[in-house]
Amino acid sequence: DQQVKQNSPSLSVQEGRISILNCDYTNSMFDYFLWYKKYPAEGPTFLISISSIKDKNEDGRFTVFLNKSAKHLSLHIVPSQPGDSAVYFCAARSDNYGQNFVFGPGTRLSVLP
Amino acid sequence: EAQVTQNPRYLITVTGKKLTVTCSQNMNHEYMSWYRQDPGLGLRQIYYSMNVEVTDKGDVPEGYKVSRKEKRNFPLILESPSPNQTSLYFCASSLVGVGGNQPQHFGDGTRLSIL
């Protein structure tokens, strides 16, 4: 059973609009969450992270929201740009499990010009 | 340029023929890790290492070995590859900061096909 879920395999958004990518997790022991972006034929690159003691973290056009009670986090991209088209992975870890990172299956975002 | 380098990038081989995928980083990172990416499953952690001579199992370690004799290198060894190990493999590294919450830097991947 996947501990980190991204239930939307794909998402299409118009350029300039908001992109919202969702991630749900089942393990309440997770205390740190990260988002990675991946282009074809490249490795994932780190985008933004959030600790479980916060409910929001912002970096430029990217904002991550964490709802611990719902075990849900989301990544907002505003405004969306064609260069944001990529696969986005949500990842989680827990201090109780050392450096074991658990990734979701990814969501493919397409930003249409 | 700071980078994680994997070799080879592509490999087609046969069942049972031992193979090694090398991974090297030039950022003096303590932490290194191997993942495999399969459709619908995302990245699953195979093994990780917190420092030289320290390795731990991830979620899917069966059929794999690793070693960490030097800080910069973390090879992935398939002693007797099988077709279910056909996958896209990524190596990653990071610093180990307070709480260990440092983002990882990934290599560009190695696509393995085991016939």
mmCIF file of N, CA and C in Angstrom, chain A:
data_model
loop_
_atom_site.group_PDB
_atom_site.id
_atom_site.type_symbol
_atom_site.label_atom_id
_atom_site.label_comp_id
_atom_site.label_asym_id
_atom_site.label_seq_id
_atom_site.Cartn_x
_atom_site.Cartn_y
_atom_site.Cartn_z
ATOM 1 N N ASP A 1 0.851 -1.195 0.000
ATOM 2 C CA ASP A 1 0.000 0.000 0.000
ATOM 3 C C ASP A 1 0.880 1.237 0.000
ATOM 4 N N GLN A 2 0.616 2.146 -0.931
ATOM 5 C CA GLN A 2 1.453 3.330 -1.047
ATOM 6 C C GLN A 2 1.187 4.281 0.117
ATOM 7 N N GLN A 3 2.260 4.727 0.743
ATOM 8 C CA GLN A 3 2.134 5.645 1.858
ATOM 9 C C GLN A 3 1.979 7.090 1.396
ATOM 10 N N VAL A 4 2.436 7.374 0.180
ATOM 11 C CA VAL A 4 2.318 8.718 -0.376
ATOM 12 C C VAL A 4 1.587 8.578 -1.717
ATOM 13 N N LYS A 5 0.480 9.285 -1.836
ATOM 14 C CA LYS A 5 -0.364 9.128 -3.014
ATOM 15 C C LYS A 5 -0.524 10.445 -3.752
ATOM 16 N N GLN A 6 -0.466 10.378 -5.055
ATOM 17 C CA GLN A 6 -0.796 11.512 -5.895
ATOM 18 C C GLN A 6 -1.847 10.986 -6.861
ATOM 19 N N ASN A 7 -3.091 11.270 -6.558
ATOM 20 C CA ASN A 7 -4.200 10.599 -7.233
ATOM 21 C C ASN A 7 -4.471 11.102 -8.642
ATOM 22 N N SER A 8 -3.874 12.229 -9.013
ATOM 23 C CA SER A 8 -4.051 12.724 -10.374
ATOM 24 C C SER A 8 -2.795 12.414 -11.179
ATOM 25 N N PRO A 9 -2.867 11.464 -12.111
ATOM 26 C CA PRO A 9 -1.672 11.161 -12.917
ATOM 27 C C PRO A 9 -1.276 12.319 -13.821
ATOM 28 N N SER A 10 -2.263 13.138 -14.209
ATOM 29 C CA SER A 10 -1.946 14.247 -15.099
ATOM 30 C C SER A 10 -2.868 15.430 -14.834
ATOM 31 N N LEU A 11 -2.381 16.605 -15.258
ATOM 32 C CA LEU A 11 -3.124 17.854 -15.053
ATOM 33 C C LEU A 11 -2.748 18.809 -16.170
ATOM 34 N N SER A 12 -3.746 19.444 -16.766
ATOM 35 C CA SER A 12 -3.487 20.459 -17.803
ATOM 36 C C SER A 12 -4.023 21.798 -17.339
ATOM 37 N N VAL A 13 -3.207 22.832 -17.524
ATOM 38 C CA VAL A 13 -3.573 24.168 -17.065
ATOM 39 C C VAL A 13 -3.181 25.178 -18.142
ATOM 40 N N GLN A 14 -3.952 26.238 -18.244
ATOM 41 C CA GLN A 14 -3.634 27.293 -19.194
ATOM 42 C C GLN A 14 -2.528 28.172 -18.625
ATOM 43 N N GLU A 15 -1.637 28.619 -19.497
ATOM 44 C CA GLU A 15 -0.565 29.531 -19.087
ATOM 45 C C GLU A 15 -1.150 30.745 -18.362
ATOM 46 N N GLY A 16 -0.512 31.133 -17.249
ATOM 47 C CA GLY A 16 -0.968 32.289 -16.497
ATOM 48 C C GLY A 16 -1.938 31.954 -15.376
ATOM 49 N N ARG A 17 -2.553 30.756 -15.462
ATOM 50 C CA ARG A 17 -3.503 30.366 -14.416
ATOM 51 C C ARG A 17 -2.765 29.633 -13.298
ATOM 52 N N ILE A 18 -3.511 29.264 -12.274
ATOM 53 C CA ILE A 18 -2.928 28.549 -11.141
ATOM 54 C C ILE A 18 -2.922 27.044 -11.392
ATOM 55 N N SER A 19 -1.812 26.399 -11.035
ATOM 56 C CA SER A 19 -1.739 24.935 -11.048
ATOM 57 C C SER A 19 -1.756 24.473 -9.597
ATOM 58 N N ILE A 20 -2.583 23.486 -9.310
ATOM 59 C CA ILE A 20 -2.656 22.924 -7.957
ATOM 60 C C ILE A 20 -2.426 21.424 -8.049
ATOM 61 N N LEU A 21 -1.333 20.990 -7.456
ATOM 62 C CA LEU A 21 -1.000 19.567 -7.445
ATOM 63 C C LEU A 21 -1.192 19.050 -6.023
ATOM 64 N N ASN A 22 -1.860 17.919 -5.910
ATOM 65 C CA ASN A 22 -2.226 17.389 -4.600
ATOM 66 C C ASN A 22 -1.449 16.131 -4.244
ATOM 67 N N CYS A 23 -1.304 15.936 -2.940
ATOM 68 C CA CYS A 23 -0.570 14.781 -2.414
ATOM 69 C C CYS A 23 -1.213 14.387 -1.094
ATOM 70 N N ASP A 24 -1.487 13.114 -0.923
ATOM 71 C CA ASP A 24 -2.043 12.603 0.333
ATOM 72 C C ASP A 24 -1.093 11.551 0.904
ATOM 73 N N TYR A 25 -1.022 11.467 2.209
ATOM 74 C CA TYR A 25 -0.170 10.465 2.825
ATOM 75 C C TYR A 25 -0.931 9.754 3.924
ATOM 76 N N THR A 26 -0.455 8.568 4.251
ATOM 77 C CA THR A 26 -1.172 7.754 5.231
ATOM 78 C C THR A 26 -0.437 7.643 6.569
ATOM 79 N N ASN A 27 0.863 7.890 6.550
ATOM 80 C CA ASN A 27 1.676 7.676 7.746
ATOM 81 C C ASN A 27 1.776 8.973 8.550
ATOM 82 N N SER A 28 1.164 9.000 9.713
ATOM 83 C CA SER A 28 1.162 10.212 10.540
ATOM 84 C C SER A 28 2.532 10.507 11.142
ATOM 85 N N MET A 29 3.474 9.591 10.983
ATOM 86 C CA MET A 29 4.828 9.818 11.512
ATOM 87 C C MET A 29 5.664 10.696 10.578
ATOM 88 N N PHE A 30 5.226 10.888 9.361
ATOM 89 C CA PHE A 30 5.980 11.750 8.448
ATOM 90 C C PHE A 30 6.036 13.162 9.020
ATOM 91 N N ASP A 31 7.241 13.756 8.991
ATOM 92 C CA ASP A 31 7.368 15.092 9.566
ATOM 93 C C ASP A 31 8.061 16.076 8.627
ATOM 94 N N TYR A 32 8.337 15.644 7.410
ATOM 95 C CA TYR A 32 8.976 16.548 6.471
ATOM 96 C C TYR A 32 8.564 16.146 5.064
ATOM 97 N N PHE A 33 8.204 17.141 4.265
ATOM 98 C CA PHE A 33 7.674 16.871 2.931
ATOM 99 C C PHE A 33 8.394 17.721 1.893
ATOM 100 N N LEU A 34 8.614 17.130 0.731
ATOM 101 C CA LEU A 34 9.331 17.830 -0.325
ATOM 102 C C LEU A 34 8.594 17.639 -1.646
ATOM 103 N N TRP A 35 8.774 18.599 -2.536
ATOM 104 C CA TRP A 35 8.300 18.478 -3.918
ATOM 105 C C TRP A 35 9.510 18.534 -4.846
ATOM 106 N N TYR A 36 9.505 17.613 -5.808
ATOM 107 C CA TYR A 36 10.535 17.578 -6.831
ATOM 108 C C TYR A 36 9.866 17.699 -8.190
ATOM 109 N N LYS A 37 10.617 18.284 -9.127
ATOM 110 C CA LYS A 37 10.157 18.412 -10.509
ATOM 111 C C LYS A 37 11.091 17.591 -11.385
ATOM 112 N N LYS A 38 10.508 16.916 -12.375
ATOM 113 C CA LYS A 38 11.339 16.088 -13.251
ATOM 114 C C LYS A 38 10.983 16.322 -14.711
ATOM 115 N N TYR A 39 12.019 16.698 -15.488
ATOM 116 C CA TYR A 39 11.879 16.783 -16.944
ATOM 117 C C TYR A 39 12.314 15.457 -17.556
ATOM 118 N N PRO A 40 11.838 15.152 -18.773
ATOM 119 C CA PRO A 40 12.252 13.907 -19.449
ATOM 120 C C PRO A 40 13.765 13.808 -19.582
ATOM 121 N N ALA A 41 14.292 12.610 -19.397
ATOM 122 C CA ALA A 41 15.716 12.305 -19.550
ATOM 123 C C ALA A 41 16.607 13.050 -18.554
ATOM 124 N N GLU A 42 16.021 13.572 -17.501
ATOM 125 C CA GLU A 42 16.802 14.200 -16.443
ATOM 126 C C GLU A 42 16.384 13.631 -15.097
ATOM 127 N N GLY A 43 17.239 13.820 -14.088
ATOM 128 C CA GLY A 43 16.847 13.428 -12.749
ATOM 129 C C GLY A 43 15.931 14.458 -12.114
ATOM 130 N N PRO A 44 15.218 14.079 -11.059
ATOM 131 C CA PRO A 44 14.365 15.042 -10.350
ATOM 132 C C PRO A 44 15.199 16.178 -9.765
ATOM 133 N N THR A 45 14.609 17.352 -9.712
ATOM 134 C CA THR A 45 15.266 18.490 -9.063
ATOM 135 C C THR A 45 14.366 19.012 -7.955
ATOM 136 N N PHE A 46 14.987 19.388 -6.858
ATOM 137 C CA PHE A 46 14.253 19.861 -5.689
ATOM 138 C C PHE A 46 13.544 21.175 -5.989
ATOM 139 N N LEU A 47 12.323 21.284 -5.507
ATOM 140 C CA LEU A 47 11.528 22.479 -5.751
ATOM 141 C C LEU A 47 11.264 23.254 -4.460
ATOM 142 N N ILE A 48 10.643 22.619 -3.513
ATOM 143 C CA ILE A 48 10.255 23.296 -2.277
ATOM 144 C C ILE A 48 9.950 22.243 -1.226
ATOM 145 N N SER A 49 10.061 22.604 0.043
ATOM 146 C CA SER A 49 9.805 21.656 1.123
ATOM 147 C C SER A 49 9.012 22.328 2.234
ATOM 148 N N ILE A 50 8.515 21.498 3.146
ATOM 149 C CA ILE A 50 7.795 22.024 4.305
ATOM 150 C C ILE A 50 7.946 21.059 5.469
ATOM 151 N N SER A 51 8.153 21.616 6.635
ATOM 152 C CA SER A 51 8.205 20.825 7.851
ATOM 153 C C SER A 51 6.805 20.690 8.431
ATOM 154 N N SER A 52 6.588 19.645 9.182
ATOM 155 C CA SER A 52 5.248 19.406 9.733
ATOM 156 C C SER A 52 4.846 20.430 10.793
ATOM 157 N N ILE A 53 5.786 21.244 11.237
ATOM 158 C CA ILE A 53 5.435 22.262 12.226
ATOM 159 C C ILE A 53 4.880 23.511 11.552
ATOM 160 N N LYS A 54 4.906 23.535 10.224
ATOM 161 C CA LYS A 54 4.363 24.669 9.479
ATOM 162 C C LYS A 54 3.148 24.224 8.676
ATOM 163 N N ASP A 55 2.364 25.191 8.231
ATOM 164 C CA ASP A 55 1.251 24.850 7.346
ATOM 165 C C ASP A 55 1.389 25.497 5.968
ATOM 166 N N LYS A 56 2.428 26.295 5.797
ATOM 167 C CA LYS A 56 2.621 26.945 4.493
ATOM 168 C C LYS A 56 4.094 27.316 4.332
ATOM 169 N N ASN A 57 4.580 27.153 3.110
ATOM 170 C CA ASN A 57 5.915 27.620 2.760
ATOM 171 C C ASN A 57 5.879 28.152 1.341
ATOM 172 N N GLU A 58 6.482 29.305 1.146
ATOM 173 C CA GLU A 58 6.376 29.984 -0.139
ATOM 174 C C GLU A 58 7.763 30.278 -0.685
ATOM 175 N N ASP A 59 7.916 30.101 -2.003
ATOM 176 C CA ASP A 59 9.169 30.424 -2.662
ATOM 177 C C ASP A 59 8.851 30.900 -4.072
ATOM 178 N N GLY A 60 8.790 32.213 -4.215
ATOM 179 C CA GLY A 60 8.473 32.766 -5.540
ATOM 180 C C GLY A 60 7.078 32.369 -5.994
ATOM 181 N N ARG A 61 7.012 31.735 -7.162
ATOM 182 C CA ARG A 61 5.705 31.326 -7.703
ATOM 183 C C ARG A 61 5.166 30.057 -7.066
ATOM 184 N N PHE A 62 5.963 29.417 -6.222
ATOM 185 C CA PHE A 62 5.605 28.118 -5.665
ATOM 186 C C PHE A 62 5.250 28.240 -4.184
ATOM 187 N N THR A 63 4.115 27.657 -3.818
ATOM 188 C CA THR A 63 3.677 27.630 -2.423
ATOM 189 C C THR A 63 3.221 26.218 -2.096
ATOM 190 N N VAL A 64 3.671 25.708 -0.971
ATOM 191 C CA VAL A 64 3.209 24.401 -0.518
ATOM 192 C C VAL A 64 2.382 24.605 0.749
ATOM 193 N N PHE A 65 1.235 23.949 0.781
ATOM 194 C CA PHE A 65 0.328 23.987 1.931
ATOM 195 C C PHE A 65 0.250 22.599 2.547
ATOM 196 N N LEU A 66 0.279 22.555 3.875
ATOM 197 C CA LEU A 66 0.193 21.275 4.573
ATOM 198 C C LEU A 66 -0.990 21.290 5.532
ATOM 199 N N ASN A 67 -1.848 20.285 5.415
ATOM 200 C CA ASN A 67 -2.962 20.088 6.332
ATOM 201 C C ASN A 67 -2.727 18.764 7.052
ATOM 202 N N LYS A 68 -2.129 18.838 8.236
ATOM 203 C CA LYS A 68 -1.737 17.621 8.951
ATOM 204 C C LYS A 68 -2.929 16.778 9.360
ATOM 205 N N SER A 69 -4.006 17.429 9.756
ATOM 206 C CA SER A 69 -5.164 16.659 10.215
ATOM 207 C C SER A 69 -5.754 15.845 9.082
ATOM 208 N N ALA A 70 -5.688 16.383 7.873
ATOM 209 C CA ALA A 70 -6.217 15.667 6.705
ATOM 210 C C ALA A 70 -5.149 14.827 6.031
ATOM 211 N N LYS A 71 -3.913 14.913 6.495
ATOM 212 C CA LYS A 71 -2.774 14.227 5.879
ATOM 213 C C LYS A 71 -2.723 14.557 4.381
ATOM 214 N N HIS A 72 -2.724 15.829 4.107
ATOM 215 C CA HIS A 72 -2.810 16.306 2.732
ATOM 216 C C HIS A 72 -1.889 17.495 2.549
ATOM 217 N N LEU A 73 -1.185 17.505 1.422
ATOM 218 C CA LEU A 73 -0.449 18.706 1.061
ATOM 219 C C LEU A 73 -0.690 19.019 -0.411
ATOM 220 N N SER A 74 -0.484 20.284 -0.734
ATOM 221 C CA SER A 74 -0.695 20.700 -2.115
ATOM 222 C C SER A 74 0.392 21.683 -2.509
ATOM 223 N N LEU A 75 0.708 21.670 -3.786
ATOM 224 C CA LEU A 75 1.669 22.596 -4.373
ATOM 225 C C LEU A 75 0.906 23.518 -5.310
ATOM 226 N N HIS A 76 1.032 24.826 -5.075
ATOM 227 C CA HIS A 76 0.391 25.813 -5.929
ATOM 228 C C HIS A 76 1.460 26.526 -6.752
ATOM 229 N N ILE A 77 1.216 26.639 -8.043
ATOM 230 C CA ILE A 77 2.126 27.355 -8.930
ATOM 231 C C ILE A 77 1.339 28.504 -9.552
ATOM 232 N N VAL A 78 1.772 29.732 -9.230
ATOM 233 C CA VAL A 78 1.057 30.904 -9.736
ATOM 234 C C VAL A 78 2.053 31.995 -10.160
ATOM 235 N N PRO A 79 1.988 32.520 -11.381
ATOM 236 C CA PRO A 79 1.214 31.987 -12.489
ATOM 237 C C PRO A 79 1.948 30.820 -13.149
ATOM 238 N N SER A 80 1.240 29.916 -13.739
ATOM 239 C CA SER A 80 1.853 28.778 -14.413
ATOM 240 C C SER A 80 2.486 29.229 -15.730
ATOM 241 N N GLN A 81 3.635 28.626 -16.028
ATOM 242 C CA GLN A 81 4.360 28.945 -17.256
ATOM 243 C C GLN A 81 4.611 27.658 -18.042
ATOM 244 N N PRO A 82 4.751 27.756 -19.360
ATOM 245 C CA PRO A 82 5.008 26.536 -20.158
ATOM 246 C C PRO A 82 6.224 25.753 -19.666
ATOM 247 N N GLY A 83 7.241 26.440 -19.152
ATOM 248 C CA GLY A 83 8.427 25.759 -18.627
ATOM 249 C C GLY A 83 8.166 24.952 -17.367
ATOM 250 N N ASP A 84 6.994 25.119 -16.768
ATOM 251 C CA ASP A 84 6.619 24.327 -15.601
ATOM 252 C C ASP A 84 6.121 22.943 -15.991
ATOM 253 N N SER A 85 5.911 22.712 -17.274
ATOM 254 C CA SER A 85 5.445 21.402 -17.735
ATOM 255 C C SER A 85 6.494 20.347 -17.393
ATOM 256 N N ALA A 86 6.110 19.393 -16.543
ATOM 257 C CA ALA A 86 7.040 18.383 -16.031
ATOM 258 C C ALA A 86 6.238 17.402 -15.188
ATOM 259 N N VAL A 87 6.925 16.398 -14.682
ATOM 260 C CA VAL A 87 6.312 15.495 -13.705
ATOM 261 C C VAL A 87 6.718 15.979 -12.309
ATOM 262 N N TYR A 88 5.753 16.084 -11.427
ATOM 263 C CA TYR A 88 5.987 16.556 -10.072
ATOM 264 C C TYR A 88 5.803 15.407 -9.084
ATOM 265 N N PHE A 89 6.824 15.214 -8.252
ATOM 266 C CA PHE A 89 6.785 14.159 -7.244
ATOM 267 C C PHE A 89 6.687 14.786 -5.853
ATOM 268 N N CYS A 90 5.815 14.228 -5.062
ATOM 269 C CA CYS A 90 5.714 14.560 -3.653
ATOM 270 C C CYS A 90 6.527 13.503 -2.894
ATOM 271 N N ALA A 91 7.264 13.902 -1.861
ATOM 272 C CA ALA A 91 8.061 12.957 -1.078
ATOM 273 C C ALA A 91 7.921 13.281 0.399
ATOM 274 N N ALA A 92 8.104 12.262 1.230
ATOM 275 C CA ALA A 92 7.962 12.445 2.675
ATOM 276 C C ALA A 92 9.008 11.620 3.411
ATOM 277 N N ARG A 93 9.344 12.085 4.605
ATOM 278 C CA ARG A 93 10.247 11.306 5.441
ATOM 279 C C ARG A 93 9.877 11.515 6.905
ATOM 280 N N SER A 94 10.420 10.647 7.739
ATOM 281 C CA SER A 94 10.177 10.739 9.175
ATOM 282 C C SER A 94 11.489 10.550 9.907
ATOM 283 N N ASP A 95 11.689 11.321 10.960
ATOM 284 C CA ASP A 95 12.874 11.138 11.800
ATOM 285 C C ASP A 95 12.918 9.735 12.393
ATOM 286 N N ASN A 96 11.753 9.122 12.526
ATOM 287 C CA ASN A 96 11.712 7.778 13.114
ATOM 288 C C ASN A 96 12.235 6.715 12.160
ATOM 289 N N TYR A 97 12.297 7.036 10.871
ATOM 290 C CA TYR A 97 12.723 6.060 9.884
ATOM 291 C C TYR A 97 14.062 6.454 9.249
ATOM 292 N N GLY A 98 14.824 7.245 9.947
ATOM 293 C CA GLY A 98 16.130 7.632 9.432
ATOM 294 C C GLY A 98 16.005 8.440 8.165
ATOM 295 N N GLN A 99 16.829 8.100 7.177
ATOM 296 C CA GLN A 99 16.847 8.853 5.930
ATOM 297 C C GLN A 99 16.067 8.139 4.835
ATOM 298 N N ASN A 100 15.055 7.376 5.200
ATOM 299 C CA ASN A 100 14.217 6.691 4.229
ATOM 300 C C ASN A 100 13.186 7.663 3.688
ATOM 301 N N PHE A 101 13.302 7.996 2.419
ATOM 302 C CA PHE A 101 12.363 8.888 1.768
ATOM 303 C C PHE A 101 11.330 8.065 1.003
ATOM 304 N N VAL A 102 10.076 8.477 1.084
ATOM 305 C CA VAL A 102 8.992 7.812 0.363
ATOM 306 C C VAL A 102 8.416 8.790 -0.646
ATOM 307 N N PHE A 103 8.389 8.373 -1.906
ATOM 308 C CA PHE A 103 7.906 9.229 -2.983
ATOM 309 C C PHE A 103 6.523 8.785 -3.455
ATOM 310 N N GLY A 104 5.752 9.751 -3.918
ATOM 311 C CA GLY A 104 4.502 9.436 -4.584
ATOM 312 C C GLY A 104 4.759 9.062 -6.033
ATOM 313 N N PRO A 105 3.713 8.632 -6.767
ATOM 314 C CA PRO A 105 3.878 8.184 -8.151
ATOM 315 C C PRO A 105 4.055 9.307 -9.158
ATOM 316 N N GLY A 106 3.812 10.544 -8.744
ATOM 317 C CA GLY A 106 4.014 11.676 -9.638
ATOM 318 C C GLY A 106 2.747 12.133 -10.344
ATOM 319 N N THR A 107 2.729 13.419 -10.691
ATOM 320 C CA THR A 107 1.660 14.017 -11.500
ATOM 321 C C THR A 107 2.304 14.757 -12.652
ATOM 322 N N ARG A 108 1.838 14.449 -13.867
ATOM 323 C CA ARG A 108 2.383 15.135 -15.049
ATOM 324 C C ARG A 108 1.589 16.407 -15.295
ATOM 325 N N LEU A 109 2.271 17.543 -15.183
ATOM 326 C CA LEU A 109 1.639 18.843 -15.417
ATOM 327 C C LEU A 109 1.960 19.330 -16.816
ATOM 328 N N SER A 110 0.919 19.722 -17.533
ATOM 329 C CA SER A 110 1.098 20.330 -18.849
ATOM 330 C C SER A 110 0.528 21.742 -18.791
ATOM 331 N N VAL A 111 1.366 22.730 -19.052
ATOM 332 C CA VAL A 111 0.917 24.119 -19.083
ATOM 333 C C VAL A 111 0.811 24.532 -20.539
ATOM 334 N N LEU A 112 -0.402 24.836 -20.944
ATOM 335 C CA LEU A 112 -0.684 25.112 -22.348
ATOM 336 C C LEU A 112 -0.546 26.607 -22.643
ATOM 337 N N PRO A 113 0.174 26.959 -23.726
ATOM 338 C CA PRO A 113 0.365 28.385 -24.060
ATOM 339 C C PRO A 113 -0.926 29.017 -24.568
#
